């Protein structure tokens, strides 16, 4: 390969210059186009977002819940840009009109066929090293939820028939069996 030819590197400016309706994420200068989510994906985003927001509001909590599309800038450079399916941010100083500057406290990604490698590998590594407290991967195809509690260096796996404990909130669990998937 010619040394003069190098892999093209993208920045957040390239994200903002995408055509209307086109979504992408940026990891270490590589652009990853995002497919339109399916109905089950969207149902899970809505149900989980509602349950989390409801829990926070009933306890007069300070955290805020943002479903995608919502920009997360994990660090100060222009080579990382994420749109997690659900972001929970407890430090309001991280919130700007553009999105979240820094690590959210809790991120949930709903796996799609096109996002599998990203959610299980690249995002897991980036989220862990950025200081996110908790990361869930909900996989409708496997009917499984992987829960990474980075604060306590713990990992648990659940099914879509289980009650899943939320690590950042004492006593909060989400009953996946109660979420209608059809």
Coordinates of C-alpha atoms in Angstrom, one line a residue:
X1 CA 0.0 0.0 0.0
X2 CA 1.3 3.4 -0.9
X3 CA 2.5 5.3 2.2
X4 CA 1.0 8.5 0.9
X5 CA -2.5 6.9 0.9
X6 CA -3.8 7.0 4.4
X7 CA -7.1 6.1 5.9
X8 CA -9.4 9.1 5.8
X9 CA -10.0 10.6 9.3
X10 CA -13.3 12.3 10.1
X11 CA -14.2 14.8 12.7
X12 CA -17.4 16.0 14.4
X13 CA -17.7 18.6 11.7
X14 CA -18.3 15.7 9.2
X15 CA -21.1 14.4 11.5
X16 CA -22.8 17.9 11.4
X17 CA -22.4 18.0 7.6
X18 CA -24.3 14.7 6.9
X19 CA -27.4 15.0 4.8
X20 CA -30.7 15.5 6.8
X21 CA -31.9 12.3 8.3
X22 CA -28.6 10.5 8.0
X23 CA -27.1 9.5 11.4
X24 CA -23.6 8.3 12.2
X25 CA -21.3 7.9 15.1
X26 CA -17.6 8.7 15.2
X27 CA -15.0 6.6 16.9
X28 CA -11.3 7.6 16.7
X29 CA -11.9 9.4 13.5
X30 CA -13.8 6.6 11.8
X31 CA -17.4 7.3 10.7
X32 CA -19.9 4.5 11.3
X33 CA -23.3 5.0 9.6
X34 CA -26.4 4.1 11.6
X35 CA -29.3 2.2 10.2
X36 CA -32.9 3.2 10.9
X37 CA -34.0 1.3 14.0
X38 CA -36.8 -1.2 13.7
X39 CA -40.1 -1.2 15.6
X40 CA -38.9 -3.5 18.5
X41 CA -35.8 -1.4 19.0
X42 CA -38.0 1.8 19.2
X43 CA -40.5 0.1 21.6
X44 CA -37.6 -0.8 23.9
X45 CA -36.1 2.7 23.8
X46 CA -39.5 4.2 24.6
X47 CA -40.4 1.7 27.4
X48 CA -37.1 1.9 29.1
X49 CA -36.8 5.6 28.8
X50 CA -40.3 6.0 30.3
X51 CA -39.6 3.6 33.2
X52 CA -36.3 5.3 34.1
X53 CA -37.8 8.8 33.9
X54 CA -40.8 7.8 36.0
X55 CA -38.5 6.3 38.6
X56 CA -36.4 9.5 38.8
X57 CA -39.4 11.8 38.9
X58 CA -41.1 9.9 41.7
X59 CA -38.0 10.3 43.8
X60 CA -37.4 13.9 42.8
X61 CA -34.1 12.9 41.4
X62 CA -31.6 15.1 39.6
X63 CA -30.7 12.8 36.7
X64 CA -32.1 13.3 33.2
X65 CA -33.0 10.7 30.6
X66 CA -32.3 11.3 26.9
X67 CA -33.3 8.9 24.1
X68 CA -31.5 8.9 20.8
X69 CA -30.8 10.9 18.8
X70 CA -28.9 12.7 21.5
X71 CA -25.2 13.6 21.2
X72 CA -22.6 12.4 23.6
X73 CA -19.1 13.8 23.4
X74 CA -17.0 11.5 25.6
X75 CA -13.9 13.7 25.6
X76 CA -12.6 17.1 24.4
X77 CA -11.3 16.0 21.1
X78 CA -13.3 16.0 17.8
X79 CA -12.8 12.3 17.0
X80 CA -15.5 10.8 19.3
X81 CA -19.2 11.3 18.9
X82 CA -21.9 8.8 20.0
X83 CA -25.7 8.7 19.9
X84 CA -26.5 6.1 22.6
X85 CA -30.1 4.7 22.5
X86 CA -30.6 6.0 26.1
X87 CA -28.4 8.3 28.1
X88 CA -28.9 9.1 31.8
X89 CA -26.9 12.1 33.0
X90 CA -26.9 13.1 36.7
X91 CA -24.3 16.0 36.4
X92 CA -26.2 18.8 34.8
X93 CA -23.0 20.7 34.2
X94 CA -22.3 18.2 31.5
X95 CA -25.4 19.2 29.6
X96 CA -25.3 21.8 26.8
X97 CA -27.6 22.6 23.9
X98 CA -25.5 20.3 21.8
X99 CA -25.8 17.3 24.1
X100 CA -23.6 15.8 26.9
X101 CA -20.0 16.9 27.2
X102 CA -18.4 14.0 29.1
X103 CA -19.5 10.6 30.3
X104 CA -23.2 10.0 31.1
X105 CA -23.8 8.0 34.2
X106 CA -25.7 5.2 32.5
X107 CA -26.0 4.2 28.9
X108 CA -28.3 1.6 27.3
X109 CA -27.7 0.4 23.8
X110 CA -30.4 -1.7 22.0
X111 CA -28.6 -4.1 19.7
X112 CA -29.6 -4.1 16.0
X113 CA -28.1 -6.5 13.4
X114 CA -25.9 -3.7 12.1
X115 CA -24.8 -2.5 15.5
X116 CA -23.8 -5.8 17.1
X117 CA -20.0 -5.4 16.8
X118 CA -20.1 -1.8 17.8
X119 CA -22.2 -2.3 20.9
X120 CA -20.4 -5.4 22.2
X121 CA -16.9 -4.3 21.4
X122 CA -15.9 -0.8 20.5
X123 CA -18.6 1.0 22.5
X124 CA -18.0 -1.2 25.5
X125 CA -14.3 -0.3 25.6
X126 CA -14.9 3.4 24.9
X127 CA -17.6 3.7 27.5
X128 CA -15.6 1.9 30.2
X129 CA -12.5 4.0 29.7
X130 CA -14.6 7.3 29.5
X131 CA -15.9 6.8 33.1
X132 CA -19.5 5.8 32.4
X133 CA -20.8 4.2 35.6
X134 CA -23.1 1.6 34.1
X135 CA -23.6 0.2 30.5
X136 CA -26.5 -2.0 29.4
X137 CA -26.6 -3.9 26.2
X138 CA -30.2 -5.1 25.5
X139 CA -30.1 -7.7 22.7
X140 CA -33.7 -8.5 21.4
X141 CA -32.3 -11.2 19.1
X142 CA -30.7 -13.1 22.0
X143 CA -33.4 -12.0 24.5
X144 CA -30.6 -11.0 26.8
X145 CA -29.4 -7.9 28.7
X146 CA -25.7 -7.5 29.6
X147 CA -25.2 -5.2 32.5
X148 CA -21.7 -3.7 33.1
X149 CA -21.4 -1.9 36.4
X150 CA -18.0 -0.2 35.9
X151 CA -18.1 1.5 39.3
X152 CA -18.0 -1.9 41.0
X153 CA -16.2 -3.8 38.2
X154 CA -19.2 -6.2 37.9
X155 CA -20.9 -7.9 35.0
X156 CA -24.3 -9.7 35.0
X157 CA -26.4 -11.2 32.3
X158 CA -30.2 -11.4 32.4
X159 CA -33.0 -12.6 30.1
X160 CA -35.9 -10.6 28.8
X161 CA -38.0 -12.4 31.4
X162 CA -36.0 -11.1 34.4
X163 CA -36.0 -8.1 36.7
X164 CA -32.8 -6.3 36.0
X165 CA -31.2 -4.3 38.9
X166 CA -30.0 -0.8 38.2
X167 CA -26.6 -0.3 39.8
X168 CA -26.7 3.5 39.9
X169 CA -30.0 3.6 41.8
X170 CA -30.5 1.6 45.1
X171 CA -33.6 -0.5 44.9
X172 CA -34.5 0.2 41.3
X173 CA -35.1 -2.7 38.9
X174 CA -36.7 -2.9 35.5
X175 CA -39.0 -5.9 34.9
X176 CA -38.3 -6.9 31.3
X177 CA -41.1 -9.4 31.4
X178 CA -43.5 -6.5 31.8
X179 CA -42.4 -4.9 28.5
X180 CA -44.7 -5.8 25.6
X181 CA -42.5 -6.7 22.6
X182 CA -45.2 -7.3 20.0

